[in-house]
């Protein structure tokens, strides 16, 4: 399938034993054209196998990296992705809260994946019988790619719930555009609250509601609250003052209100109880209202109605209720389980030996828990990507295929500042030590930009957060129901 097939190759006249060289009889090229040797001769070249990887998330990136190192130039490796970077999602809350600059968590694909060809585009259909896929590039042009091996790592998008008004007024947190929007939105609401003459409007703008107290929602609430408080303090210097002791003027304290809601009985319901208790304690100490067993019944432009009937005036509804497989999965015609592509323990799609899948889009059997499938976590996606890369190489004669089996090594939740909750190797940690372990883990896991991340962390420790809105991502460009949260929507011409 490679373009190398049928190409022109420089050939030198055949000598004895078929070795390249000048003819011993007439010094002419072996092609019979009569021209002095050497000459250009059309010689059939054996095509390299083409491996196409769809998606450059944790699984796709690791698979491409493994193949690049294993096969080198023995196969053509193509990576199809809407962006030219790998997004390190666990640090996205720090982008939204002004700790890290966006490019710190965006690792260049071209710069870190040698021998991998990048095709910018979103795959919208796959012809499994014809072994071809169709994609649309960032400029709206369609293209096609054939493949000998296909790895589907299309990832996941925001999970939607049938709550009136949620799709219109809530925003998710799955990609860089949403993080940049949230960063600007918090900035904007604090500034508008400071300028508002109506006290109720100001209070509503300083109120932020996060739905979903899982890993993402907990970190967003923790980092977002610290960011909003920092901005509020900066704006409060210019607001009304009140008289203190001895008639001295002092700035009136202005606080933001953050609510974290979840239908589960505790925050981080999928993690160890000790992690949950630590996170809950830190959040409550900072003033975050943790509402376990509660959710949103309706969302409006003026606020949200909780399932208790309480109305909370707010202009900010942040949706972190979980994820679902990319919508392209259901259009493939493959067998699914819980909306994810069914694969065996070798990550192969049944009856499609040339197709593999892993990451959030695949229902990978959990060999450590017979009968169950692996959860949608970065920890599993990274390791599945590595196994998928090795097994793809094995299908081309490099090594032996291996089944996927992984025991969780623990989890880490960054709660902002020097706070964190972690249980590496099942050892519960909290406070600064947990924060040190968490940041060390992220630095080790990142495939690039480590020095830049360290520099931003150091600057954040000694400098105030910047109250600056860039206005690059507007509300309408990051709809909750987007099938591509990693790409900001643009108006159609």
PDB file of C-alpha atoms in Angstrom, residues 254-437:
ATOM      1  CA  UNK A 254     -14.860  39.249  49.008  1.00  0.00           C
ATOM      2  CA  UNK A 255     -15.310  35.473  48.764  1.00  0.00           C
ATOM      3  CA  UNK A 256     -16.272  33.218  45.896  1.00  0.00           C
ATOM      4  CA  UNK A 257     -18.680  30.319  46.266  1.00  0.00           C
ATOM      5  CA  UNK A 258     -17.873  26.899  44.868  1.00  0.00           C
ATOM      6  CA  UNK A 259     -20.214  23.911  44.952  1.00  0.00           C
ATOM      7  CA  UNK A 260     -19.249  20.313  44.094  1.00  0.00           C
ATOM      8  CA  UNK A 261     -22.214  18.024  43.434  1.00  0.00           C
ATOM      9  CA  UNK A 262     -22.427  14.283  42.887  1.00  0.00           C
ATOM     10  CA  UNK A 263     -25.155  11.679  43.214  1.00  0.00           C
ATOM     11  CA  UNK A 264     -22.602   9.374  44.865  1.00  0.00           C
ATOM     12  CA  UNK A 265     -22.369   9.351  48.680  1.00  0.00           C
ATOM     13  CA  UNK A 266     -18.829  10.801  48.661  1.00  0.00           C
ATOM     14  CA  UNK A 267     -16.268  12.577  46.500  1.00  0.00           C
ATOM     15  CA  UNK A 268     -13.997  10.361  44.410  1.00  0.00           C
ATOM     16  CA  UNK A 269     -16.443   7.443  44.721  1.00  0.00           C
ATOM     17  CA  UNK A 270     -14.360   5.212  42.438  1.00  0.00           C
ATOM     18  CA  UNK A 271     -11.194   5.591  44.529  1.00  0.00           C
ATOM     19  CA  UNK A 272     -10.015   4.437  47.947  1.00  0.00           C
ATOM     20  CA  UNK A 273     -11.986   5.803  50.939  1.00  0.00           C
ATOM     21  CA  UNK A 274      -8.863   7.386  52.395  1.00  0.00           C
ATOM     22  CA  UNK A 275      -8.276   9.430  49.237  1.00  0.00           C
ATOM     23  CA  UNK A 276     -11.908  10.478  49.336  1.00  0.00           C
ATOM     24  CA  UNK A 277     -11.719  11.582  52.962  1.00  0.00           C
ATOM     25  CA  UNK A 278      -8.538  13.589  52.382  1.00  0.00           C
ATOM     26  CA  UNK A 279      -9.993  15.379  49.350  1.00  0.00           C
ATOM     27  CA  UNK A 280     -13.259  16.087  51.149  1.00  0.00           C
ATOM     28  CA  UNK A 281     -11.429  17.570  54.134  1.00  0.00           C
ATOM     29  CA  UNK A 282      -9.227  19.839  51.990  1.00  0.00           C
ATOM     30  CA  UNK A 283     -12.152  21.092  49.924  1.00  0.00           C
ATOM     31  CA  UNK A 284     -14.313  21.872  52.959  1.00  0.00           C
ATOM     32  CA  UNK A 285     -11.437  23.683  54.684  1.00  0.00           C
ATOM     33  CA  UNK A 286     -11.241  26.011  51.672  1.00  0.00           C
ATOM     34  CA  UNK A 287     -14.963  26.688  51.777  1.00  0.00           C
ATOM     35  CA  UNK A 288     -16.068  24.458  48.900  1.00  0.00           C
ATOM     36  CA  UNK A 289     -19.630  23.213  49.481  1.00  0.00           C
ATOM     37  CA  UNK A 290     -19.467  19.475  48.908  1.00  0.00           C
ATOM     38  CA  UNK A 291     -22.971  18.137  48.247  1.00  0.00           C
ATOM     39  CA  UNK A 292     -22.898  14.341  48.169  1.00  0.00           C
ATOM     40  CA  UNK A 293     -26.078  12.653  46.999  1.00  0.00           C
ATOM     41  CA  UNK A 294     -27.182  15.758  45.111  1.00  0.00           C
ATOM     42  CA  UNK A 295     -27.354  16.806  41.478  1.00  0.00           C
ATOM     43  CA  UNK A 296     -28.808  19.334  39.079  1.00  0.00           C
ATOM     44  CA  UNK A 297     -32.431  19.010  38.046  1.00  0.00           C
ATOM     45  CA  UNK A 298     -32.503  21.929  35.598  1.00  0.00           C
ATOM     46  CA  UNK A 299     -30.096  24.541  34.264  1.00  0.00           C
ATOM     47  CA  UNK A 300     -30.988  28.059  33.135  1.00  0.00           C
ATOM     48  CA  UNK A 301     -29.119  31.200  32.138  1.00  0.00           C
ATOM     49  CA  UNK A 302     -29.681  32.582  35.650  1.00  0.00           C
ATOM     50  CA  UNK A 303     -28.729  29.530  37.703  1.00  0.00           C
ATOM     51  CA  UNK A 304     -29.432  25.876  38.452  1.00  0.00           C
ATOM     52  CA  UNK A 305     -32.216  24.027  40.226  1.00  0.00           C
ATOM     53  CA  UNK A 306     -30.968  21.193  42.437  1.00  0.00           C
ATOM     54  CA  UNK A 307     -32.881  17.953  42.868  1.00  0.00           C
ATOM     55  CA  UNK A 308     -33.783  19.192  46.369  1.00  0.00           C
ATOM     56  CA  UNK A 309     -35.688  22.084  44.790  1.00  0.00           C
ATOM     57  CA  UNK A 310     -33.098  24.675  45.838  1.00  0.00           C
ATOM     58  CA  UNK A 311     -32.282  27.351  43.250  1.00  0.00           C
ATOM     59  CA  UNK A 312     -28.634  28.417  43.074  1.00  0.00           C
ATOM     60  CA  UNK A 313     -28.042  31.684  41.186  1.00  0.00           C
ATOM     61  CA  UNK A 314     -24.916  31.248  39.038  1.00  0.00           C
ATOM     62  CA  UNK A 315     -23.478  31.922  35.603  1.00  0.00           C
ATOM     63  CA  UNK A 316     -21.095  28.969  35.752  1.00  0.00           C
ATOM     64  CA  UNK A 317     -22.041  25.301  35.370  1.00  0.00           C
ATOM     65  CA  UNK A 318     -19.014  23.031  34.892  1.00  0.00           C
ATOM     66  CA  UNK A 319     -19.849  19.518  33.679  1.00  0.00           C
ATOM     67  CA  UNK A 320     -17.566  16.715  34.913  1.00  0.00           C
ATOM     68  CA  UNK A 321     -20.010  13.805  35.216  1.00  0.00           C
ATOM     69  CA  UNK A 322     -17.859  11.354  33.283  1.00  0.00           C
ATOM     70  CA  UNK A 323     -17.105  10.283  29.738  1.00  0.00           C
ATOM     71  CA  UNK A 324     -18.497   8.086  26.982  1.00  0.00           C
ATOM     72  CA  UNK A 325     -16.732   6.526  23.980  1.00  0.00           C
ATOM     73  CA  UNK A 326     -16.267   8.695  20.911  1.00  0.00           C
ATOM     74  CA  UNK A 327     -19.473   8.687  18.795  1.00  0.00           C
ATOM     75  CA  UNK A 328     -17.549   7.331  15.795  1.00  0.00           C
ATOM     76  CA  UNK A 329     -17.469   3.932  17.558  1.00  0.00           C
ATOM     77  CA  UNK A 330     -21.160   3.258  17.056  1.00  0.00           C
ATOM     78  CA  UNK A 331     -20.849   3.861  13.297  1.00  0.00           C
ATOM     79  CA  UNK A 332     -18.151   1.241  12.767  1.00  0.00           C
ATOM     80  CA  UNK A 333     -20.533  -1.719  12.776  1.00  0.00           C
ATOM     81  CA  UNK A 334     -18.371  -3.596  15.282  1.00  0.00           C
ATOM     82  CA  UNK A 335     -19.588  -5.442  18.343  1.00  0.00           C
ATOM     83  CA  UNK A 336     -19.642  -3.207  21.415  1.00  0.00           C
ATOM     84  CA  UNK A 337     -19.975  -3.561  25.157  1.00  0.00           C
ATOM     85  CA  UNK A 338     -21.065  -0.545  27.190  1.00  0.00           C
ATOM     86  CA  UNK A 339     -20.553   1.480  24.018  1.00  0.00           C
ATOM     87  CA  UNK A 340     -16.920   0.351  23.656  1.00  0.00           C
ATOM     88  CA  UNK A 341     -15.419  -1.875  20.936  1.00  0.00           C
ATOM     89  CA  UNK A 342     -15.165  -5.498  21.995  1.00  0.00           C
ATOM     90  CA  UNK A 343     -11.593  -6.835  21.834  1.00  0.00           C
ATOM     91  CA  UNK A 344      -9.788  -9.861  23.211  1.00  0.00           C
ATOM     92  CA  UNK A 345      -6.949  -9.811  25.730  1.00  0.00           C
ATOM     93  CA  UNK A 346      -4.501  -9.175  22.863  1.00  0.00           C
ATOM     94  CA  UNK A 347      -6.516  -6.036  21.937  1.00  0.00           C
ATOM     95  CA  UNK A 348      -7.648  -7.623  18.658  1.00  0.00           C
ATOM     96  CA  UNK A 349     -11.127  -7.071  17.233  1.00  0.00           C
ATOM     97  CA  UNK A 350     -12.919 -10.418  16.733  1.00  0.00           C
ATOM     98  CA  UNK A 351     -13.091 -11.558  13.078  1.00  0.00           C
ATOM     99  CA  UNK A 352     -10.934  -8.585  12.053  1.00  0.00           C
ATOM    100  CA  UNK A 353      -7.336  -9.748  12.528  1.00  0.00           C
ATOM    101  CA  UNK A 354      -5.977  -6.557  10.930  1.00  0.00           C
ATOM    102  CA  UNK A 355      -7.867  -4.270  13.374  1.00  0.00           C
ATOM    103  CA  UNK A 356      -7.010  -3.552  17.001  1.00  0.00           C
ATOM    104  CA  UNK A 357      -8.466  -1.128  19.544  1.00  0.00           C
ATOM    105  CA  UNK A 358      -7.541   0.086  23.009  1.00  0.00           C
ATOM    106  CA  UNK A 359      -7.990   2.978  25.441  1.00  0.00           C
ATOM    107  CA  UNK A 360     -11.357   4.484  26.320  1.00  0.00           C
ATOM    108  CA  UNK A 361     -12.904   3.312  23.041  1.00  0.00           C
ATOM    109  CA  UNK A 362     -12.228  -0.390  23.704  1.00  0.00           C
ATOM    110  CA  UNK A 363     -13.813  -2.877  26.090  1.00  0.00           C
ATOM    111  CA  UNK A 364     -10.545  -4.535  27.095  1.00  0.00           C
ATOM    112  CA  UNK A 365     -10.967  -7.633  29.283  1.00  0.00           C
ATOM    113  CA  UNK A 366      -9.571  -7.067  32.773  1.00  0.00           C
ATOM    114  CA  UNK A 367      -7.588 -10.226  33.454  1.00  0.00           C
ATOM    115  CA  UNK A 368      -7.155  -9.160  37.088  1.00  0.00           C
ATOM    116  CA  UNK A 369     -10.956  -9.147  37.486  1.00  0.00           C
ATOM    117  CA  UNK A 370     -12.405 -11.946  35.347  1.00  0.00           C
ATOM    118  CA  UNK A 371     -15.637 -11.003  33.590  1.00  0.00           C
ATOM    119  CA  UNK A 372     -15.049  -7.255  33.838  1.00  0.00           C
ATOM    120  CA  UNK A 373     -13.488  -4.704  31.505  1.00  0.00           C
ATOM    121  CA  UNK A 374     -10.809  -2.159  32.317  1.00  0.00           C
ATOM    122  CA  UNK A 375     -12.005   1.291  33.417  1.00  0.00           C
ATOM    123  CA  UNK A 376     -11.468   4.423  31.350  1.00  0.00           C
ATOM    124  CA  UNK A 377      -8.311   5.741  32.988  1.00  0.00           C
ATOM    125  CA  UNK A 378      -5.057   7.155  31.661  1.00  0.00           C
ATOM    126  CA  UNK A 379      -3.161   4.507  33.605  1.00  0.00           C
ATOM    127  CA  UNK A 380      -4.786   1.724  31.578  1.00  0.00           C
ATOM    128  CA  UNK A 381      -4.706   3.637  28.281  1.00  0.00           C
ATOM    129  CA  UNK A 382      -0.934   4.205  28.449  1.00  0.00           C
ATOM    130  CA  UNK A 383      -0.185   0.570  29.159  1.00  0.00           C
ATOM    131  CA  UNK A 384      -2.672  -0.718  26.608  1.00  0.00           C
ATOM    132  CA  UNK A 385      -1.056   1.518  23.988  1.00  0.00           C
ATOM    133  CA  UNK A 386       2.320  -0.017  24.712  1.00  0.00           C
ATOM    134  CA  UNK A 387       0.927  -3.564  24.417  1.00  0.00           C
ATOM    135  CA  UNK A 388      -0.925  -2.642  21.223  1.00  0.00           C
ATOM    136  CA  UNK A 389       2.300  -1.315  19.702  1.00  0.00           C
ATOM    137  CA  UNK A 390       4.174  -4.490  20.586  1.00  0.00           C
ATOM    138  CA  UNK A 391       1.384  -6.723  19.267  1.00  0.00           C
ATOM    139  CA  UNK A 392       1.157  -4.786  16.000  1.00  0.00           C
ATOM    140  CA  UNK A 393       4.898  -5.230  15.591  1.00  0.00           C
ATOM    141  CA  UNK A 394       4.486  -8.931  16.404  1.00  0.00           C
ATOM    142  CA  UNK A 395       1.905  -9.241  13.611  1.00  0.00           C
ATOM    143  CA  UNK A 396       4.670  -8.147  11.234  1.00  0.00           C
ATOM    144  CA  UNK A 397       7.160 -10.675  12.560  1.00  0.00           C
ATOM    145  CA  UNK A 398       8.782  -8.717  15.396  1.00  0.00           C
ATOM    146  CA  UNK A 399       8.411 -10.585  18.662  1.00  0.00           C
ATOM    147  CA  UNK A 400       5.459 -12.457  20.109  1.00  0.00           C
ATOM    148  CA  UNK A 401       2.005 -11.027  20.966  1.00  0.00           C
ATOM    149  CA  UNK A 402       1.282 -10.447  24.646  1.00  0.00           C
ATOM    150  CA  UNK A 403      -2.026 -10.291  26.520  1.00  0.00           C
ATOM    151  CA  UNK A 404      -2.882  -7.105  28.367  1.00  0.00           C
ATOM    152  CA  UNK A 405      -2.817  -7.442  32.130  1.00  0.00           C
ATOM    153  CA  UNK A 406      -2.253  -4.626  34.581  1.00  0.00           C
ATOM    154  CA  UNK A 407      -2.748  -4.177  38.311  1.00  0.00           C
ATOM    155  CA  UNK A 408      -3.552  -0.632  39.406  1.00  0.00           C
ATOM    156  CA  UNK A 409      -0.539   1.050  40.959  1.00  0.00           C
ATOM    157  CA  UNK A 410      -2.602   3.569  42.910  1.00  0.00           C
ATOM    158  CA  UNK A 411      -4.050   6.980  42.149  1.00  0.00           C
ATOM    159  CA  UNK A 412      -3.105  10.592  42.765  1.00  0.00           C
ATOM    160  CA  UNK A 413      -5.328  13.648  43.036  1.00  0.00           C
ATOM    161  CA  UNK A 414      -3.781  17.126  42.912  1.00  0.00           C
ATOM    162  CA  UNK A 415      -5.794  19.459  45.149  1.00  0.00           C
ATOM    163  CA  UNK A 416      -3.868  22.638  44.384  1.00  0.00           C
ATOM    164  CA  UNK A 417      -1.227  24.489  46.335  1.00  0.00           C
ATOM    165  CA  UNK A 418       0.763  21.964  48.355  1.00  0.00           C
ATOM    166  CA  UNK A 419      -2.235  19.704  48.907  1.00  0.00           C
ATOM    167  CA  UNK A 420      -2.839  16.343  47.300  1.00  0.00           C
ATOM    168  CA  UNK A 421      -4.131  12.861  48.046  1.00  0.00           C
ATOM    169  CA  UNK A 422      -2.297   9.793  46.782  1.00  0.00           C
ATOM    170  CA  UNK A 423      -1.905   6.075  47.393  1.00  0.00           C
ATOM    171  CA  UNK A 424       1.094   4.906  45.335  1.00  0.00           C
ATOM    172  CA  UNK A 425       1.457   1.135  45.660  1.00  0.00           C
ATOM    173  CA  UNK A 426      -1.504   1.270  48.097  1.00  0.00           C
ATOM    174  CA  UNK A 427       0.354   3.502  50.571  1.00  0.00           C
ATOM    175  CA  UNK A 428      -1.977   6.360  51.601  1.00  0.00           C
ATOM    176  CA  UNK A 429      -0.393   9.824  51.523  1.00  0.00           C
ATOM    177  CA  UNK A 430      -1.715  13.346  52.031  1.00  0.00           C
ATOM    178  CA  UNK A 431      -0.480  16.926  52.281  1.00  0.00           C
ATOM    179  CA  UNK A 432       2.864  18.175  50.916  1.00  0.00           C
ATOM    180  CA  UNK A 433       4.362  14.683  50.655  1.00  0.00           C
ATOM    181  CA  UNK A 434       1.452  13.513  48.513  1.00  0.00           C
ATOM    182  CA  UNK A 435       1.818  16.661  46.421  1.00  0.00           C
ATOM    183  CA  UNK A 436       5.520  15.968  45.887  1.00  0.00           C
ATOM    184  CA  UNK A 437       4.808  12.364  44.843  1.00  0.00           C
TER     185      UNK A 437
END
